[in-house]
Amino acid sequence: MTEVLNATSSATLDEVLKTVERRREEFADQKSVPGDVIAEFKKAGIYRAATPKQFGGDALPPAEFLKIIERLSTVDASAGWVASFGSALVYLAALPLETQAKLYADGPDVVFAGGLFPIQKVDRLPGGWNVTGEWKFSSGCRGADIIGVGLAGGDNSNGKPLTALLRPGQVQIAENWDVIGLKGTGSNDLRVQGEFVPDEWTFIRGGEPTVDEALYRYPAIAYAAQVLAAVNLGTGRAALDYAIQVGSGRTGITGAPKLADRAYYRIDIAKAEASLLSARAFFYDISEEVFATVSAGDPATNKQKALLRLASTHVAKVGAAAVQSAYTLSGTAAIYDSNPMQRYLRDASVVTQHAFLGDGIYDGAGAVLMDTPPSIPAFI
């Protein structure tokens, strides 16, 4: 597969994957994906994947973009996680069209990063907001062209939280991303002090889009969960591929049979493979079904939205379980920092900690399936 992600791109996804493989240790050491690699992502079309077609973007069907994130994450989970926010421009489709025209005035390849929580109460001024506060977990913020922060809304938003957009020069990045996995995502805190943001540069996250294209009728919050879950789909794939490669290798130095000759190894690898592929099929099938629904002009049903959320949590956890199985089968070799299993294990464990992918999603999905109101706010 050597597709070019947009017609004018000079970089293919395969070329980007080679760059990521060569430099992934650098991402972890620097705790971010460097700007020149972000530029390669742009050239390959990753950051126009969710830009409206009317502004020169590709507005890719979600399943197509998710497969890109899956492939990137197979090489490096941090790169996949940062690239996944190429989907986040679906939120910005709720901005006034005039604002979007300004946003994309220099081209459709716009990198968005958000630190939306905790929601901050700020002062209302004529025509906008005086933004001051601190927000957490702004993945990829060092390479962003535009940054969003979460505000408590008012009468204009019917009390719903807002996202306010600022340029990088208006935001201070607190370099405090010190974690066990996804080190290269640079998910630092953001600080803003007394910056005025006009109303037209704010929007309700998941609010009604002003763009009339199929992608922006797809459930935005569910899509946000999907792009993160796809990271563990790739990480699980990488771990199983590595375990299969190692298991098929030479006989050990003790003279014991090679791993592929041991029944327990074959059985557990096969079980993990079946689980991962099954979860993957559910994940993409429901995505394609929902996109077909909204493309036909019909709204996604509550059941469809719940299944999107369920498939995301399921694939994130099954991907992590595949990594754990591969790690356990690998024995003492996997305890060394130089072993790839260490990276897979740490990265996969961080993905499952995200609030969008927690066990509560099972409860929410079950409630919708049984026509009971879910306890999770804005679940559907």
Short mmCIF file of N, CA, C and O in Angstrom, two decimals, residues 82-133:
data_model
loop_
_atom_site.label_atom_id
_atom_site.label_comp_id
_atom_site.label_asym_id
_atom_site.label_seq_id
_atom_site.Cartn_x
_atom_site.Cartn_y
_atom_site.Cartn_z
N VAL A 82 -0.51 11.52 17.95
CA VAL A 82 -0.42 12.92 17.53
C VAL A 82 -1.11 13.11 16.18
O VAL A 82 -1.87 14.07 15.98
N ALA A 83 -0.89 12.19 15.26
CA ALA A 83 -1.54 12.29 13.94
C ALA A 83 -3.05 12.14 14.05
O ALA A 83 -3.79 12.69 13.22
N SER A 84 -3.52 11.43 15.07
CA SER A 84 -4.96 11.20 15.19
C SER A 84 -5.74 12.50 15.32
O SER A 84 -6.92 12.57 14.95
N PHE A 85 -5.08 13.55 15.80
CA PHE A 85 -5.78 14.83 15.96
C PHE A 85 -5.94 15.55 14.62
O PHE A 85 -6.52 16.65 14.58
N GLY A 86 -5.48 14.91 13.55
CA GLY A 86 -5.88 15.38 12.23
C GLY A 86 -7.38 15.25 12.01
O GLY A 86 -7.94 15.88 11.11
N SER A 87 -8.04 14.46 12.86
CA SER A 87 -9.50 14.33 12.80
C SER A 87 -10.21 15.45 13.52
O SER A 87 -11.42 15.65 13.36
N ALA A 88 -9.50 16.20 14.36
CA ALA A 88 -10.14 17.13 15.28
C ALA A 88 -10.77 18.34 14.59
O ALA A 88 -11.56 19.06 15.21
N LEU A 89 -10.45 18.54 13.33
CA LEU A 89 -11.06 19.67 12.62
C LEU A 89 -12.55 19.46 12.40
O LEU A 89 -13.25 20.40 12.01
N VAL A 90 -13.06 18.25 12.66
CA VAL A 90 -14.51 18.06 12.60
C VAL A 90 -15.19 18.94 13.63
O VAL A 90 -16.31 19.42 13.41
N TYR A 91 -14.54 19.16 14.78
CA TYR A 91 -15.11 20.06 15.78
C TYR A 91 -15.21 21.48 15.25
O TYR A 91 -16.18 22.19 15.49
N LEU A 92 -14.16 21.90 14.54
CA LEU A 92 -14.08 23.28 14.08
C LEU A 92 -15.09 23.59 12.99
O LEU A 92 -15.29 24.76 12.63
N ALA A 93 -15.74 22.56 12.46
CA ALA A 93 -16.81 22.78 11.48
C ALA A 93 -18.02 23.46 12.11
O ALA A 93 -18.93 23.87 11.40
N ALA A 94 -18.03 23.59 13.46
CA ALA A 94 -19.10 24.31 14.14
C ALA A 94 -18.83 25.81 14.20
O ALA A 94 -19.69 26.58 14.62
N LEU A 95 -17.64 26.25 13.78
CA LEU A 95 -17.34 27.68 13.72
C LEU A 95 -18.15 28.35 12.60
O LEU A 95 -18.54 27.70 11.63
N PRO A 96 -18.37 29.67 12.69
CA PRO A 96 -18.99 30.37 11.56
C PRO A 96 -18.16 30.16 10.29
O PRO A 96 -16.93 30.06 10.34
N LEU A 97 -18.84 30.08 9.16
CA LEU A 97 -18.13 29.84 7.90
C LEU A 97 -17.09 30.91 7.62
O LEU A 97 -16.02 30.63 7.07
N GLU A 98 -17.39 32.16 8.01
CA GLU A 98 -16.42 33.24 7.79
C GLU A 98 -15.14 33.00 8.59
O GLU A 98 -14.03 33.27 8.11
N THR A 99 -15.28 32.48 9.79
CA THR A 99 -14.11 32.17 10.61
C THR A 99 -13.32 31.02 10.00
O THR A 99 -12.08 31.05 9.96
N GLN A 100 -14.02 30.01 9.53
CA GLN A 100 -13.33 28.88 8.89
C GLN A 100 -12.58 29.34 7.64
O GLN A 100 -11.47 28.85 7.37
N ALA A 101 -13.15 30.25 6.91
CA ALA A 101 -12.46 30.78 5.72
C ALA A 101 -11.14 31.43 6.12
O ALA A 101 -10.12 31.29 5.43
N LYS A 102 -11.13 32.15 7.24
CA LYS A 102 -9.89 32.76 7.73
C LYS A 102 -8.91 31.69 8.22
O LYS A 102 -7.71 31.78 7.97
N LEU A 103 -9.44 30.67 8.90
CA LEU A 103 -8.61 29.60 9.44
C LEU A 103 -7.85 28.88 8.33
O LEU A 103 -6.67 28.55 8.47
N TYR A 104 -8.52 28.67 7.21
CA TYR A 104 -7.92 27.91 6.10
C TYR A 104 -7.41 28.81 4.98
O TYR A 104 -7.14 28.34 3.88
N ALA A 105 -7.24 30.09 5.28
CA ALA A 105 -6.84 31.03 4.24
C ALA A 105 -5.48 30.68 3.63
O ALA A 105 -5.24 30.93 2.45
N ASP A 106 -4.59 30.10 4.42
CA ASP A 106 -3.26 29.75 3.93
C ASP A 106 -3.17 28.29 3.47
O ASP A 106 -2.09 27.80 3.16
N GLY A 107 -4.29 27.60 3.45
CA GLY A 107 -4.31 26.23 3.00
C GLY A 107 -5.05 25.32 3.97
O GLY A 107 -5.30 25.69 5.12
N PRO A 108 -5.40 24.12 3.52
CA PRO A 108 -6.23 23.22 4.33
C PRO A 108 -5.47 22.40 5.37
O PRO A 108 -6.08 21.72 6.18
N ASP A 109 -4.14 22.47 5.36
CA ASP A 109 -3.33 21.63 6.25
C ASP A 109 -3.10 22.34 7.59
O ASP A 109 -2.07 22.99 7.80
N VAL A 110 -4.06 22.21 8.48
CA VAL A 110 -4.05 22.93 9.76
C VAL A 110 -3.94 21.93 10.90
O VAL A 110 -4.73 20.98 11.00
N VAL A 111 -2.96 22.15 11.78
CA VAL A 111 -2.74 21.28 12.94
C VAL A 111 -3.43 21.90 14.16
O VAL A 111 -3.07 23.00 14.58
N PHE A 112 -4.39 21.17 14.69
CA PHE A 112 -5.13 21.62 15.87
C PHE A 112 -4.71 20.80 17.08
O PHE A 112 -4.55 19.58 16.99
N ALA A 113 -4.53 21.45 18.22
CA ALA A 113 -4.30 20.76 19.49
C ALA A 113 -5.20 21.41 20.54
O ALA A 113 -5.43 22.62 20.50
N GLY A 114 -5.69 20.60 21.44
CA GLY A 114 -6.59 21.14 22.45
C GLY A 114 -6.23 20.69 23.84
O GLY A 114 -5.82 19.55 24.06
N GLY A 115 -6.34 21.61 24.78
CA GLY A 115 -6.27 21.28 26.20
C GLY A 115 -7.59 21.74 26.79
O GLY A 115 -7.72 22.89 27.20
N LEU A 116 -8.58 20.86 26.78
CA LEU A 116 -9.95 21.32 27.02
C LEU A 116 -10.37 21.26 28.48
O LEU A 116 -11.34 21.91 28.88
N PHE A 117 -9.67 20.49 29.28
CA PHE A 117 -10.07 20.31 30.67
C PHE A 117 -8.91 20.67 31.61
O PHE A 117 -7.75 20.50 31.25
N PRO A 118 -9.22 21.14 32.82
CA PRO A 118 -10.56 21.41 33.34
C PRO A 118 -11.17 22.66 32.71
O PRO A 118 -10.46 23.61 32.39
N ILE A 119 -12.48 22.59 32.52
CA ILE A 119 -13.20 23.75 31.98
C ILE A 119 -12.99 24.95 32.90
O ILE A 119 -13.15 24.84 34.12
N GLN A 120 -12.64 26.09 32.32
CA GLN A 120 -12.36 27.28 33.11
C GLN A 120 -13.47 28.33 32.97
O GLN A 120 -13.97 28.57 31.86
N LYS A 121 -13.83 28.92 34.08
CA LYS A 121 -14.78 30.03 34.06
C LYS A 121 -13.99 31.32 33.87
O LYS A 121 -13.10 31.62 34.67
N VAL A 122 -14.28 32.05 32.80
CA VAL A 122 -13.53 33.26 32.49
C VAL A 122 -14.50 34.43 32.34
O VAL A 122 -15.72 34.25 32.27
N ASP A 123 -13.94 35.64 32.29
CA ASP A 123 -14.76 36.84 32.24
C ASP A 123 -15.33 37.07 30.85
O ASP A 123 -14.62 36.94 29.84
N ARG A 124 -16.60 37.41 30.83
CA ARG A 124 -17.28 37.77 29.58
C ARG A 124 -17.01 39.24 29.29
O ARG A 124 -17.13 40.10 30.17
N LEU A 125 -16.61 39.55 28.06
CA LEU A 125 -16.40 40.92 27.61
C LEU A 125 -17.27 41.17 26.39
O LEU A 125 -17.76 40.22 25.76
N PRO A 126 -17.49 42.42 26.02
CA PRO A 126 -18.28 42.68 24.81
C PRO A 126 -17.67 42.00 23.59
O PRO A 126 -16.51 42.24 23.24
N GLY A 127 -18.42 41.10 22.99
CA GLY A 127 -17.98 40.45 21.76
C GLY A 127 -17.03 39.29 21.94
O GLY A 127 -16.53 38.74 20.94
N GLY A 128 -16.77 38.88 23.19
CA GLY A 128 -15.84 37.77 23.36
C GLY A 128 -15.54 37.45 24.81
O GLY A 128 -16.34 37.74 25.71
N TRP A 129 -14.35 36.89 25.04
CA TRP A 129 -13.99 36.35 26.35
C TRP A 129 -12.55 36.74 26.70
O TRP A 129 -11.68 36.74 25.84
N ASN A 130 -12.35 37.05 27.97
CA ASN A 130 -11.00 37.31 28.49
C ASN A 130 -10.47 35.98 29.04
O ASN A 130 -10.82 35.56 30.15
N VAL A 131 -9.64 35.32 28.29
CA VAL A 131 -9.26 33.94 28.61
C VAL A 131 -8.02 33.90 29.49
O VAL A 131 -6.95 34.40 29.12
N THR A 132 -8.18 33.29 30.64
CA THR A 132 -7.09 33.05 31.59
C THR A 132 -7.31 31.68 32.22
O THR A 132 -8.45 31.34 32.57
N GLY A 133 -6.25 30.90 32.35
CA GLY A 133 -6.40 29.61 33.00
C GLY A 133 -5.31 28.64 32.61
O GLY A 133 -4.35 28.99 31.91
#
